[in-house]
XYZ file of C-alpha atoms in Angstrom:
253
model
C -14.762 -2.379 4.222
C -15.163 -4.780 1.475
C -12.343 -7.361 1.400
C -11.441 -10.895 1.118
C -11.107 -11.295 4.572
C -14.339 -10.420 5.281
C -15.848 -12.639 2.628
C -14.071 -15.688 3.843
C -13.788 -15.005 7.600
C -9.973 -15.914 7.102
C -6.567 -14.206 6.428
C -3.893 -16.204 4.316
C -0.896 -17.163 6.017
C 1.637 -14.418 6.218
C 5.182 -13.809 5.202
C 5.788 -12.125 8.357
C 5.399 -14.361 11.447
C 5.945 -11.451 13.945
C 6.972 -7.904 14.279
C 10.248 -7.226 13.016
C 13.003 -4.918 14.493
C 16.037 -2.956 13.603
C 18.392 -1.559 15.098
C 15.998 -1.516 18.036
C 13.091 0.379 15.963
C 9.870 -1.918 14.991
C 9.777 -1.812 11.395
C 6.512 -1.135 9.459
C 4.889 -4.279 8.047
C 4.642 -3.221 4.155
C 8.547 -1.764 4.399
C 10.595 -3.204 1.545
C 13.866 -4.860 2.729
C 17.329 -4.585 0.550
C 17.383 -8.483 0.359
C 13.946 -8.020 -1.446
C 14.887 -6.622 -4.708
C 15.151 -8.362 -7.892
C 16.304 -7.558 -11.424
C 13.812 -5.538 -13.322
C 13.150 -7.385 -16.493
C 12.655 -5.446 -19.916
C 9.331 -4.175 -20.752
C 8.116 -5.065 -24.303
C 4.908 -4.943 -26.087
C 2.405 -7.813 -25.563
C -1.113 -8.838 -27.058
C -3.160 -10.081 -24.279
C -6.870 -11.354 -24.418
C -7.441 -7.578 -23.106
C -5.601 -6.015 -25.898
C -2.376 -4.313 -26.863
C -0.419 -3.350 -23.779
C 3.069 -3.837 -22.142
C 4.294 -7.204 -20.810
C 7.996 -8.885 -19.752
C 10.052 -10.633 -22.236
C 10.294 -13.522 -19.858
C 6.712 -13.145 -18.441
C 4.659 -15.649 -16.510
C 1.099 -14.238 -16.687
C 0.141 -16.654 -13.401
C 2.692 -14.447 -11.331
C 3.619 -11.130 -13.003
C -0.146 -10.045 -13.304
C -2.572 -8.967 -10.990
C -6.361 -7.921 -12.194
C -4.908 -8.692 -15.624
C -2.439 -5.531 -15.149
C 1.342 -5.821 -15.083
C 3.028 -5.869 -12.131
C 6.784 -5.277 -10.746
C 8.842 -8.153 -9.374
C 9.875 -8.679 -5.747
C 11.202 -10.863 -3.638
C 10.050 -12.139 -0.484
C 12.922 -11.544 2.457
C 11.447 -9.736 5.326
C 13.881 -9.300 7.894
C 16.827 -9.621 5.750
C 19.114 -7.218 4.806
C 18.290 -3.452 6.007
C 14.641 -1.846 5.933
C 14.331 0.868 3.192
C 11.433 2.938 5.303
C 10.933 5.184 1.842
C 9.704 2.175 0.287
C 6.725 -0.230 0.337
C 6.769 -3.792 -0.350
C 4.236 -4.718 -3.133
C 2.955 -7.867 -1.827
C 2.400 -6.747 1.645
C 1.125 -4.057 0.277
C -1.492 -5.465 -1.924
C -2.166 -8.123 1.297
C -3.088 -5.368 3.774
C -5.607 -3.743 1.132
C -7.285 -6.932 0.132
C -7.570 -8.154 3.629
C -8.133 -4.873 5.649
C -4.634 -5.037 7.341
C -2.740 -2.421 9.311
C 0.047 -1.196 7.323
C 2.257 -1.063 10.163
C 1.606 -4.081 12.689
C -0.351 -6.276 9.939
C -3.224 -6.906 12.390
C -6.879 -6.396 11.513
C -7.789 -2.798 11.175
C -11.317 -3.293 10.983
C -11.917 -3.662 14.422
C -14.387 -0.917 15.303
C -17.991 -1.726 16.239
C -19.251 0.579 13.638
C -17.437 -1.089 10.839
C -15.474 1.748 9.834
C -11.666 1.996 9.000
C -9.282 4.249 9.478
C -6.804 5.860 6.743
C -3.794 7.979 7.021
C -2.655 10.011 4.084
C 0.678 12.116 3.371
C -0.280 15.631 2.594
C -2.293 18.330 4.476
C -5.145 18.345 2.492
C -8.328 16.722 3.811
C -9.141 13.139 2.638
C -11.880 13.359 -0.006
C -15.039 11.293 -0.712
C -14.278 9.086 -3.319
C -10.326 9.395 -3.040
C -8.320 6.952 -4.617
C -5.412 5.732 -2.416
C -2.823 3.152 -2.107
C -2.129 3.623 1.489
C -3.323 0.657 3.212
C -5.402 1.173 6.644
C -3.950 1.771 10.078
C -4.735 1.124 13.523
C -5.183 4.004 15.988
C -2.154 3.808 17.870
C 0.059 2.654 14.781
C -1.408 6.051 13.409
C 0.007 8.016 16.419
C 3.341 6.232 15.961
C 3.687 7.279 12.333
C 2.556 10.551 12.875
C 5.046 10.870 15.563
C 8.276 9.298 14.085
C 7.700 9.971 10.017
C 9.703 13.306 9.096
C 7.644 13.235 5.866
C 4.352 13.563 8.036
C 5.844 16.679 9.729
C 4.871 18.269 6.304
C 1.083 17.600 6.848
C -1.112 14.545 6.978
C -4.746 13.622 6.929
C -6.864 10.981 8.804
C -10.197 10.089 8.164
C -12.541 6.851 9.384
C -14.109 5.020 6.300
C -17.197 3.332 6.047
C -16.059 1.252 2.573
C -13.066 0.777 0.590
C -13.771 -0.402 -2.864
C -11.542 -1.728 -5.668
C -10.331 1.333 -7.868
C -7.317 -0.099 -9.401
C -3.637 0.181 -9.351
C -0.972 2.622 -8.721
C 2.217 2.252 -11.237
C 4.091 3.977 -14.216
C 2.098 4.182 -17.529
C 3.865 3.808 -20.512
C 3.797 5.228 -24.030
C 1.989 3.431 -26.240
C 4.226 4.189 -29.354
C 7.927 4.164 -27.461
C 7.254 2.091 -24.444
C 8.998 4.595 -22.609
C 7.747 5.633 -18.927
C 5.590 8.727 -19.074
C 5.911 11.507 -16.137
C 3.184 11.830 -13.386
C 2.613 14.283 -10.863
C 0.684 12.743 -7.845
C -2.307 14.891 -5.919
C -0.493 13.645 -2.954
C 3.443 13.390 -1.827
C 5.325 10.523 -3.703
C 2.111 9.025 -5.338
C 2.409 6.979 -8.339
C -0.412 7.165 -11.338
C -3.658 5.660 -10.151
C -5.001 3.923 -12.941
C -8.892 2.161 -13.026
C -8.253 -1.512 -14.098
C -11.260 -1.227 -16.298
C -9.401 1.496 -18.454
C -7.227 0.973 -21.679
C -4.641 2.679 -19.647
C -4.426 -0.386 -17.203
C -2.896 -2.485 -20.343
C -0.071 0.152 -20.674
C 0.619 0.484 -16.936
C 3.621 -1.195 -14.790
C 1.729 -1.624 -11.522
C 3.307 -1.448 -7.978
C 0.156 -1.136 -5.746
C -3.276 -1.916 -5.403
C -5.880 1.157 -5.414
C -9.154 1.579 -3.318
C -11.472 4.577 -3.495
C -12.757 5.518 -0.197
C -16.362 6.052 0.569
C -18.326 7.538 3.651
C -15.361 9.454 4.648
C -15.418 11.296 8.096
C -12.533 13.463 8.893
C -10.425 13.147 11.941
C -8.584 16.176 13.505
C -5.234 15.484 15.310
C -6.727 16.129 18.528
C -9.456 13.183 17.594
C -7.047 10.898 16.433
C -4.896 11.196 19.940
C -8.225 11.187 21.858
C -9.191 8.161 19.778
C -6.102 6.224 20.049
C -5.716 6.981 23.925
C -9.056 4.918 24.308
C -8.095 1.806 22.031
C -6.624 -0.870 23.917
C -3.874 -2.548 21.898
C -1.111 -4.653 22.667
C 1.942 -2.874 23.707
C 4.062 -3.530 20.702
C 1.751 -0.669 19.080
C 3.418 1.899 21.398
C 7.156 0.875 20.769
C 9.140 3.149 18.393
C 7.920 2.681 14.989
C 10.714 3.812 12.079
C 9.392 5.265 9.333
C 5.971 4.026 9.223
C 4.517 7.325 7.643
C 7.654 6.997 5.019
C 5.746 3.841 3.680
C 2.278 5.688 3.970
C 3.309 8.601 1.774
C 5.197 6.758 -1.075
C 2.254 5.248 -2.090
């Protein structure tokens, strides 16, 4: 998987020093906590170097844009308030994507000798070659915990080993170019936002929540194979504690 971590050999200091618990349950790394919500700024028409699009009234391009695309704001307060298992935190999702970290435990996800990484997506449709996703990778044992503890995944899930995950764009809400109203979108998987290529004109009219990658060298993994491989992988015991809502995070992307 081509990531900043692979190029630099290091992962930037995290905002979460250790696994967090809530009422005895381990909380997935990318989960949003109630104390991390901030007021949503008004979206306005703005002209940037890339052309006309949307922006915030009080925009700071150094912190409000990623890859030149406007991004939603959020605070960093993991462990404060209550975990919102249905929602994913934008900063931690982007960090997991860019550095190939497990969305559940935040450890390096690309630890296999063959370099392939595991992806778990909501919905029973098999993961296809070149498919785009905003779901970060996951460890084998963490995938088992997600499947076993997340009600949304009871409706179906797909797992695959992936040779390369390359940057595609963002997941977010595209706005009408005339009215600036949010446009409706129906994702190909449960809970998905619109996936927008960062090289497209539509990216200028998108309020992004997450980083999206495209998956290449995809090999499907059956439920039986998933359980068998998880048993072979030696992971810290924390992986095998109860993980609340891990799959909910995976299916909200």
